[in-house]
Short mmCIF file of C-alpha atoms in Angstrom, two decimals:
data_model
loop_
_atom_site.label_atom_id
_atom_site.label_comp_id
_atom_site.label_asym_id
_atom_site.label_seq_id
_atom_site.Cartn_x
_atom_site.Cartn_y
_atom_site.Cartn_z
CA UNK A 16 -53.61 -8.31 -26.50
CA UNK A 17 -54.84 -4.79 -26.89
CA UNK A 18 -54.90 -3.47 -30.43
CA UNK A 19 -53.32 -0.35 -31.84
CA UNK A 20 -54.71 2.77 -30.19
CA UNK A 21 -54.67 6.29 -31.54
CA UNK A 22 -55.45 9.52 -29.80
CA UNK A 23 -57.28 11.72 -30.24
CA UNK A 24 -59.93 10.15 -32.44
CA UNK A 25 -61.22 13.47 -33.76
CA UNK A 26 -59.60 16.86 -34.02
CA UNK A 27 -60.54 20.24 -35.43
CA UNK A 28 -57.84 22.81 -36.12
CA UNK A 29 -57.53 26.01 -38.10
CA UNK A 30 -55.10 26.82 -40.88
CA UNK A 31 -51.63 27.69 -39.67
CA UNK A 32 -51.88 25.74 -36.44
CA UNK A 33 -49.91 22.62 -35.68
CA UNK A 34 -51.11 19.26 -34.44
CA UNK A 35 -49.64 16.20 -32.74
CA UNK A 36 -51.19 12.77 -33.08
CA UNK A 37 -50.32 9.79 -30.92
CA UNK A 38 -50.14 6.07 -31.63
CA UNK A 39 -49.61 3.18 -29.21
CA UNK A 40 -48.67 -0.03 -31.02
CA UNK A 41 -49.54 -3.56 -30.03
CA UNK A 42 -47.39 -4.67 -27.12
CA UNK A 43 -44.10 -6.10 -28.41
CA UNK A 44 -44.37 -4.49 -31.84
CA UNK A 45 -41.42 -2.31 -32.73
CA UNK A 46 -42.35 -1.07 -36.19
CA UNK A 47 -44.84 1.77 -36.49
CA UNK A 48 -46.03 3.24 -39.79
CA UNK A 49 -48.18 6.27 -40.46
CA UNK A 50 -50.58 6.81 -43.35
CA UNK A 51 -52.85 9.56 -44.62
CA UNK A 52 -56.21 8.70 -46.14
CA UNK A 53 -58.30 11.20 -48.11
CA UNK A 54 -61.21 10.75 -50.52
CA UNK A 55 -59.18 12.37 -53.28
CA UNK A 56 -55.86 10.56 -52.92
CA UNK A 57 -56.78 7.40 -51.06
CA UNK A 58 -54.20 5.92 -48.71
CA UNK A 59 -50.68 7.30 -48.81
CA UNK A 60 -47.60 6.28 -46.82
CA UNK A 61 -46.11 8.95 -44.56
CA UNK A 62 -43.24 7.30 -42.69
CA UNK A 63 -42.15 4.25 -40.75
CA UNK A 64 -40.24 4.03 -37.48
CA UNK A 65 -38.35 1.16 -35.93
CA UNK A 66 -36.45 1.30 -32.65
CA UNK A 67 -36.79 5.08 -32.47
CA UNK A 68 -35.32 5.56 -35.97
CA UNK A 69 -37.14 6.65 -39.10
CA UNK A 70 -36.51 3.88 -41.61
CA UNK A 71 -38.60 5.06 -44.53
CA UNK A 72 -40.36 8.23 -45.59
CA UNK A 73 -43.04 8.88 -48.16
CA UNK A 74 -43.39 11.87 -50.46
CA UNK A 75 -44.77 14.43 -48.05
CA UNK A 76 -43.46 17.92 -47.28
CA UNK A 77 -41.27 18.59 -44.29
CA UNK A 78 -44.27 19.93 -42.38
CA UNK A 79 -45.03 16.30 -41.63
CA UNK A 80 -42.71 14.79 -39.06
CA UNK A 81 -42.72 12.02 -36.54
CA UNK A 82 -40.84 10.30 -33.82
CA UNK A 83 -40.84 7.08 -31.87
CA UNK A 84 -40.11 6.62 -28.19
CA UNK A 85 -38.22 3.84 -26.43
CA UNK A 86 -41.51 2.11 -25.58
CA UNK A 87 -42.36 2.06 -29.33
CA UNK A 88 -45.15 4.62 -28.95
CA UNK A 89 -45.06 7.06 -31.81
CA UNK A 90 -46.22 10.58 -32.51
CA UNK A 91 -46.62 12.47 -35.74
CA UNK A 92 -46.68 16.22 -36.02
CA UNK A 93 -48.04 18.44 -38.76
CA UNK A 94 -47.01 22.09 -38.63
CA UNK A 95 -48.56 25.06 -40.41
CA UNK A 96 -51.74 23.19 -41.18
CA UNK A 97 -53.37 23.61 -44.59
CA UNK A 98 -56.95 22.86 -45.61
CA UNK A 99 -55.66 19.93 -47.66
CA UNK A 100 -54.30 18.26 -44.53
CA UNK A 101 -57.86 17.33 -43.55
CA UNK A 102 -57.77 13.56 -43.58
CA UNK A 103 -57.91 10.33 -41.64
CA UNK A 104 -54.46 9.62 -40.21
CA UNK A 105 -53.84 5.94 -39.63
CA UNK A 106 -51.13 4.27 -37.64
CA UNK A 107 -50.14 0.62 -38.08
CA UNK A 108 -47.78 -1.59 -36.14
CA UNK A 109 -45.95 -4.81 -36.90
CA UNK A 110 -43.51 -6.92 -34.96
CA UNK A 111 -40.30 -6.14 -36.80
CA UNK A 112 -40.84 -4.88 -40.29
CA UNK A 113 -43.44 -3.49 -42.62
CA UNK A 114 -43.22 -6.70 -44.65
CA UNK A 115 -45.06 -8.57 -41.93
CA UNK A 116 -48.75 -8.29 -41.19
CA UNK A 117 -49.57 -4.75 -40.17
CA UNK A 118 -52.29 -4.01 -37.64
CA UNK A 119 -54.02 -0.69 -38.06
CA UNK A 120 -55.50 1.57 -35.43
CA UNK A 121 -58.90 3.25 -35.83
CA UNK A 122 -57.31 6.48 -37.02
CA UNK A 123 -57.49 10.14 -36.07
CA UNK A 124 -59.84 12.22 -38.17
CA UNK A 125 -58.40 15.70 -38.59
CA UNK A 126 -60.47 18.58 -39.93
CA UNK A 127 -58.66 21.80 -40.81
CA UNK A 128 -60.86 24.90 -41.10
CA UNK B 28 -44.51 6.09 -61.82
CA UNK B 29 -45.72 3.14 -59.76
CA UNK B 30 -49.45 2.64 -60.05
CA UNK B 31 -52.06 0.27 -58.69
CA UNK B 32 -55.43 0.21 -60.43
CA UNK B 33 -58.44 -1.54 -58.95
CA UNK B 34 -61.66 -2.53 -60.62
CA UNK B 35 -64.52 -2.27 -60.40
CA UNK B 36 -64.73 0.96 -58.43
CA UNK B 37 -67.89 -0.29 -56.78
CA UNK B 38 -69.89 -3.49 -56.77
CA UNK B 39 -73.29 -4.53 -55.47
CA UNK B 40 -74.08 -8.21 -55.00
CA UNK B 41 -76.68 -10.32 -53.23
CA UNK B 42 -75.89 -12.19 -50.04
CA UNK B 43 -74.59 -15.66 -50.72
CA UNK B 44 -73.15 -14.84 -54.14
CA UNK B 45 -69.47 -14.95 -55.07
CA UNK B 46 -67.51 -12.02 -56.46
CA UNK B 47 -64.03 -11.21 -57.75
CA UNK B 48 -62.17 -7.93 -57.38
CA UNK B 49 -59.25 -7.00 -59.63
CA UNK B 50 -55.94 -5.27 -59.03
CA UNK B 51 -53.48 -4.33 -61.80
CA UNK B 52 -50.12 -2.86 -60.89
CA UNK B 53 -47.02 -1.42 -62.53
CA UNK B 54 -44.70 -1.72 -59.51
CA UNK B 55 -41.77 -3.85 -60.65
CA UNK B 56 -40.01 -5.51 -59.08
CA UNK B 57 -42.05 -5.85 -55.93
CA UNK B 58 -41.69 -7.49 -52.55
CA UNK B 59 -45.26 -8.27 -51.66
CA UNK B 60 -48.86 -7.60 -52.58
CA UNK B 61 -51.50 -7.22 -49.89
CA UNK B 62 -55.25 -7.08 -49.76
CA UNK B 63 -56.96 -5.15 -47.00
CA UNK B 64 -60.59 -4.85 -45.93
CA UNK B 65 -61.67 -1.50 -44.56
CA UNK B 66 -65.04 -1.05 -42.90
CA UNK B 67 -66.48 2.46 -42.86
CA UNK B 68 -64.92 4.54 -40.11
CA UNK B 69 -62.32 1.91 -39.22
CA UNK B 70 -58.71 1.12 -40.00
CA UNK B 71 -57.88 -1.47 -42.68
CA UNK B 72 -57.61 -5.13 -41.71
CA UNK B 73 -55.11 -7.39 -43.45
CA UNK B 74 -56.67 -10.21 -45.48
CA UNK B 75 -53.71 -11.68 -47.38
CA UNK B 76 -50.04 -11.04 -48.04
CA UNK B 77 -48.36 -12.64 -51.08
CA UNK B 78 -44.74 -12.46 -52.12
CA UNK B 79 -43.82 -12.27 -55.81
CA UNK B 80 -43.24 -16.04 -55.87
CA UNK B 81 -46.69 -17.00 -54.56
CA UNK B 82 -49.68 -17.65 -56.80
CA UNK B 83 -52.50 -17.92 -54.30
CA UNK B 84 -53.27 -17.28 -50.65
CA UNK B 85 -56.48 -17.99 -48.78
CA UNK B 86 -58.00 -16.60 -45.62
CA UNK B 87 -61.33 -18.24 -44.93
CA UNK B 88 -63.78 -17.17 -47.64
CA UNK B 89 -61.20 -14.83 -49.15
CA UNK B 90 -58.78 -16.14 -51.79
CA UNK B 91 -56.20 -13.93 -53.45
CA UNK B 92 -54.38 -14.88 -56.64
CA UNK B 93 -51.30 -13.33 -58.19
CA UNK B 94 -49.95 -13.44 -61.74
CA UNK B 95 -46.57 -11.72 -61.66
CA UNK B 96 -46.16 -12.05 -65.43
CA UNK B 97 -49.26 -10.02 -66.22
CA UNK B 98 -48.96 -7.93 -63.05
CA UNK B 99 -52.48 -8.77 -61.97
CA UNK B 100 -54.02 -9.90 -58.72
CA UNK B 101 -57.57 -10.80 -57.84
CA UNK B 102 -59.48 -11.24 -54.61
CA UNK B 103 -62.28 -13.79 -54.71
CA UNK B 104 -64.96 -13.71 -52.05
CA UNK B 105 -67.03 -16.88 -51.67
CA UNK B 106 -70.56 -17.06 -50.31
CA UNK B 107 -70.71 -13.37 -49.48
CA UNK B 108 -72.16 -12.16 -46.19
CA UNK B 109 -73.62 -8.81 -45.19
CA UNK B 110 -70.49 -8.18 -43.11
CA UNK B 111 -68.40 -8.30 -46.29
CA UNK B 112 -69.74 -4.85 -47.18
CA UNK B 113 -66.59 -2.73 -47.07
CA UNK B 114 -63.84 -1.21 -49.16
CA UNK B 115 -61.17 -3.64 -50.40
CA UNK B 116 -57.73 -2.16 -50.98
CA UNK B 117 -54.80 -3.62 -52.91
CA UNK B 118 -51.28 -2.54 -51.90
CA UNK B 119 -47.96 -3.29 -53.62
CA UNK B 120 -44.60 -2.79 -51.91
CA UNK B 121 -41.16 -2.56 -53.56
CA UNK B 122 -38.29 -4.81 -52.46
CA UNK B 123 -35.30 -3.92 -50.40
CA UNK B 124 -35.10 -1.43 -47.61
CA UNK B 125 -37.12 1.29 -49.27
CA UNK B 126 -40.65 0.61 -48.11
CA UNK B 127 -42.92 3.05 -49.91
CA UNK B 128 -46.07 1.09 -50.70
CA UNK B 129 -48.39 2.03 -53.54
CA UNK B 130 -52.09 1.79 -52.73
CA UNK B 131 -55.00 1.21 -55.04
CA UNK B 132 -58.08 3.40 -54.63
CA UNK B 133 -60.11 0.42 -53.49
CA UNK B 134 -63.29 -1.35 -54.54
CA UNK B 135 -66.40 -0.52 -52.56
CA UNK B 136 -68.45 -3.69 -52.09
CA UNK B 137 -72.06 -3.66 -50.94
CA UNK B 138 -73.75 -6.95 -50.08
CA UNK B 139 -77.56 -6.80 -50.08
CA UNK B 140 -79.79 -9.30 -48.26
#
């Protein structure tokens, strides 16, 4: 089975722009979670989607949003980018819930200038 | 505020030696505690998942223990290998439908030949 894939792998944006990141889960997995990883804060939970519905959301501002499609692929969007949004954005999938083993993708490294 | 503290922050050991990483948490109650291994530039890989009622879980040379009374977990690595060089992250998740995991900052392990 193919693993979790994320595109793009690297991205450079400037302040004020918006960005969309994509995540394709393992085939058959319906739960997709997003995380932000920075040297200063470590890993932080953004949100989790299941069957096209957001089930849980972390403590991030409304500039961070996401969605999930009927094929379980997911996208996250960050609007009005700030320098502090520079981070590694990780996506993870599991079969049904976040309580099961999660499989992470390689991440998208975003640099905001 | 839920917290997960890991120690030591970094550790250097010789190949073939054993080591133990610590994780102390304040999340209570909790649903599960996970240990992840993250190689540089890659997404985390799940090592173990323990529910609050489990005391130990093994995955090859990795053995995790959990003491829910003292809110402590440890990850023991036996007969270390060069490929064990990575960051090891402890994650604690609350019960119920509100999945907002709390991550530790990780322990950076370097295994020298």
